[in-house]
C-alpha positions as CSV (number, residue, x, y, z in Angstrom):
1,M,-7.3,-105.7,246.4
2,E,-5.3,-107.8,248.8
3,R,-3.7,-109.8,246.0
4,F,-3.0,-106.6,244.1
5,K,-1.4,-105.1,247.2
6,N,0.8,-108.2,247.7
7,D,1.8,-108.2,244.0
8,I,2.8,-104.5,244.3
9,E,4.9,-105.4,247.4
10,R,6.7,-108.2,245.5
11,L,7.1,-105.9,242.5
12,T,8.9,-103.3,244.6
13,T,11.5,-106.0,245.6
14,V,12.6,-106.5,242.0
15,R,15.4,-104.3,240.8
16,F,13.9,-102.5,237.9
17,S,17.3,-102.9,236.0
18,D,16.4,-106.7,236.0
19,V,14.0,-106.4,233.1
20,D,13.4,-110.2,232.8
21,A,12.4,-110.4,236.4
22,L,10.2,-107.3,236.1
23,S,8.5,-108.7,232.9
24,E,7.9,-112.0,234.8
25,R,6.2,-110.2,237.7
26,L,4.0,-108.1,235.4
27,R,3.3,-111.1,233.1
28,T,4.3,-109.2,230.0
29,R,7.3,-108.6,227.8
30,L,8.9,-105.3,228.0
31,G,10.3,-104.3,224.6
32,E,13.9,-103.3,223.8
33,P,15.1,-100.0,225.2
34,T,14.8,-96.8,223.2
35,R,16.8,-93.7,224.0
36,Q,14.7,-90.7,225.2
37,G,17.2,-88.0,225.9
38,L,19.1,-89.0,229.0
39,R,16.7,-91.9,229.7
40,N,16.1,-95.4,228.4
41,E,12.4,-96.4,227.9
42,R,10.9,-99.8,227.5
43,T,7.2,-100.4,227.0
44,G,4.7,-103.3,227.2
45,E,1.2,-103.4,226.1
46,R,-0.6,-105.6,228.7
47,G,0.0,-107.7,231.7
48,M,-1.5,-108.7,235.0
49,L,-0.9,-107.8,238.6
50,G,-3.1,-109.5,241.2
51,H,-6.4,-110.2,239.4
52,L,-6.1,-106.8,237.5
53,E,-5.2,-106.3,233.9
54,V,-2.6,-103.6,233.4
55,R,-2.0,-101.7,230.3
56,N,0.4,-99.1,228.8
57,I,3.3,-100.3,230.8
58,T,6.4,-98.0,230.6
59,L,9.7,-98.4,232.4
60,R,12.0,-95.4,232.3
61,S,15.5,-95.5,233.7
62,D,18.5,-93.3,233.8
63,A,20.8,-94.2,230.9
64,D,23.9,-93.8,233.1
65,N,22.3,-95.4,236.3
66,P,19.5,-98.0,235.5
67,A,18.9,-98.4,239.2
68,L,17.1,-94.9,239.0
69,A,14.0,-96.1,237.4
70,R,10.2,-95.4,237.2
71,L,7.6,-97.9,236.3
72,T,4.1,-96.7,235.3
73,F,1.0,-98.5,234.1
74,D,-2.8,-98.1,233.8
75,V,-5.3,-100.4,235.5
76,A,-7.7,-101.5,232.8
77,P,-11.4,-100.6,233.3
78,P,-13.3,-101.0,235.4
79,G,-10.3,-100.6,237.7
80,A,-10.6,-101.5,241.3
81,A,-12.2,-99.8,244.3
82,L,-9.6,-98.2,246.7
83,E,-11.5,-96.7,249.5
84,E,-9.2,-97.4,252.5
85,I,-5.5,-97.3,253.4
86,I,-3.6,-100.1,251.8
87,W,-0.3,-99.7,253.6
88,E,0.0,-98.4,257.1
89,D,2.0,-95.3,256.2
90,S,-0.2,-94.4,253.1
91,T,-1.3,-90.9,252.6
92,I,-4.1,-89.6,250.3
93,D,-3.7,-86.3,248.5
94,P,-6.7,-84.7,247.0
95,P,-6.9,-83.2,243.6
96,H,-5.1,-79.9,243.3
97,P,-7.8,-77.2,242.7
98,D,-5.5,-75.0,240.7
99,A,-4.4,-77.9,238.3
100,P,-7.1,-78.8,235.7
101,G,-7.4,-82.6,235.3
102,S,-5.6,-83.2,238.7
103,R,-6.7,-86.4,240.5
104,A,-6.5,-87.7,244.0
105,Y,-3.9,-90.3,244.8
106,W,-2.6,-92.5,247.5
107,S,1.2,-92.6,248.1
108,A,3.4,-94.8,250.3
109,Q,6.9,-96.0,250.7
110,V,7.0,-99.7,250.0
111,N,10.2,-101.7,250.3
112,G,12.2,-98.5,249.7
113,A,10.2,-97.6,246.6
114,K,7.7,-94.8,246.2
115,V,4.3,-96.1,245.1
116,V,1.6,-93.7,243.9
117,L,-1.9,-95.0,243.2
118,E,-3.9,-92.5,241.1
119,L,-7.6,-92.5,241.4
120,A,-10.4,-91.8,238.9
121,P,-12.5,-88.6,239.3
122,D,-14.8,-90.5,241.6
123,Q,-11.8,-90.6,244.1
124,K,-12.4,-94.3,244.7
125,T,-11.3,-96.2,241.6
126,L,-7.7,-97.1,241.0
127,T,-6.7,-96.1,237.4
128,H,-2.9,-95.6,237.3
129,V,0.2,-96.7,239.2
130,L,3.6,-95.2,239.4
131,I,6.5,-96.9,241.3
132,S,9.9,-95.1,241.6
133,Q,13.1,-96.7,242.7
134,R,16.1,-94.7,243.7
């Protein structure tokens, strides 16, 4: 998990408008942008972060301001155990009881980006990552 944490930290230092650098960090190729309303979207099938395979990579950015971007990806099964705080200011939010399908997640500010690590129903296995840059 330490290598994954370090790679997330390095990933947050890359401006998401620099698609080549982002693709290099994720060890993938993000496709050409497609317009989705007021946003541009690029996708990649598979990559690596730390020792973990990542899938379903999506980069969404504001068409008028590419610096406003959100990167999401799934961690391929079996995922990774995430039972303790990764970053000092991390917080864990439990599933919302009034939202069917809601899952627990860790969140933290890392190098000015918001990082959300979504957990499986067991509340220990990392399954999905969201990183927002503003």
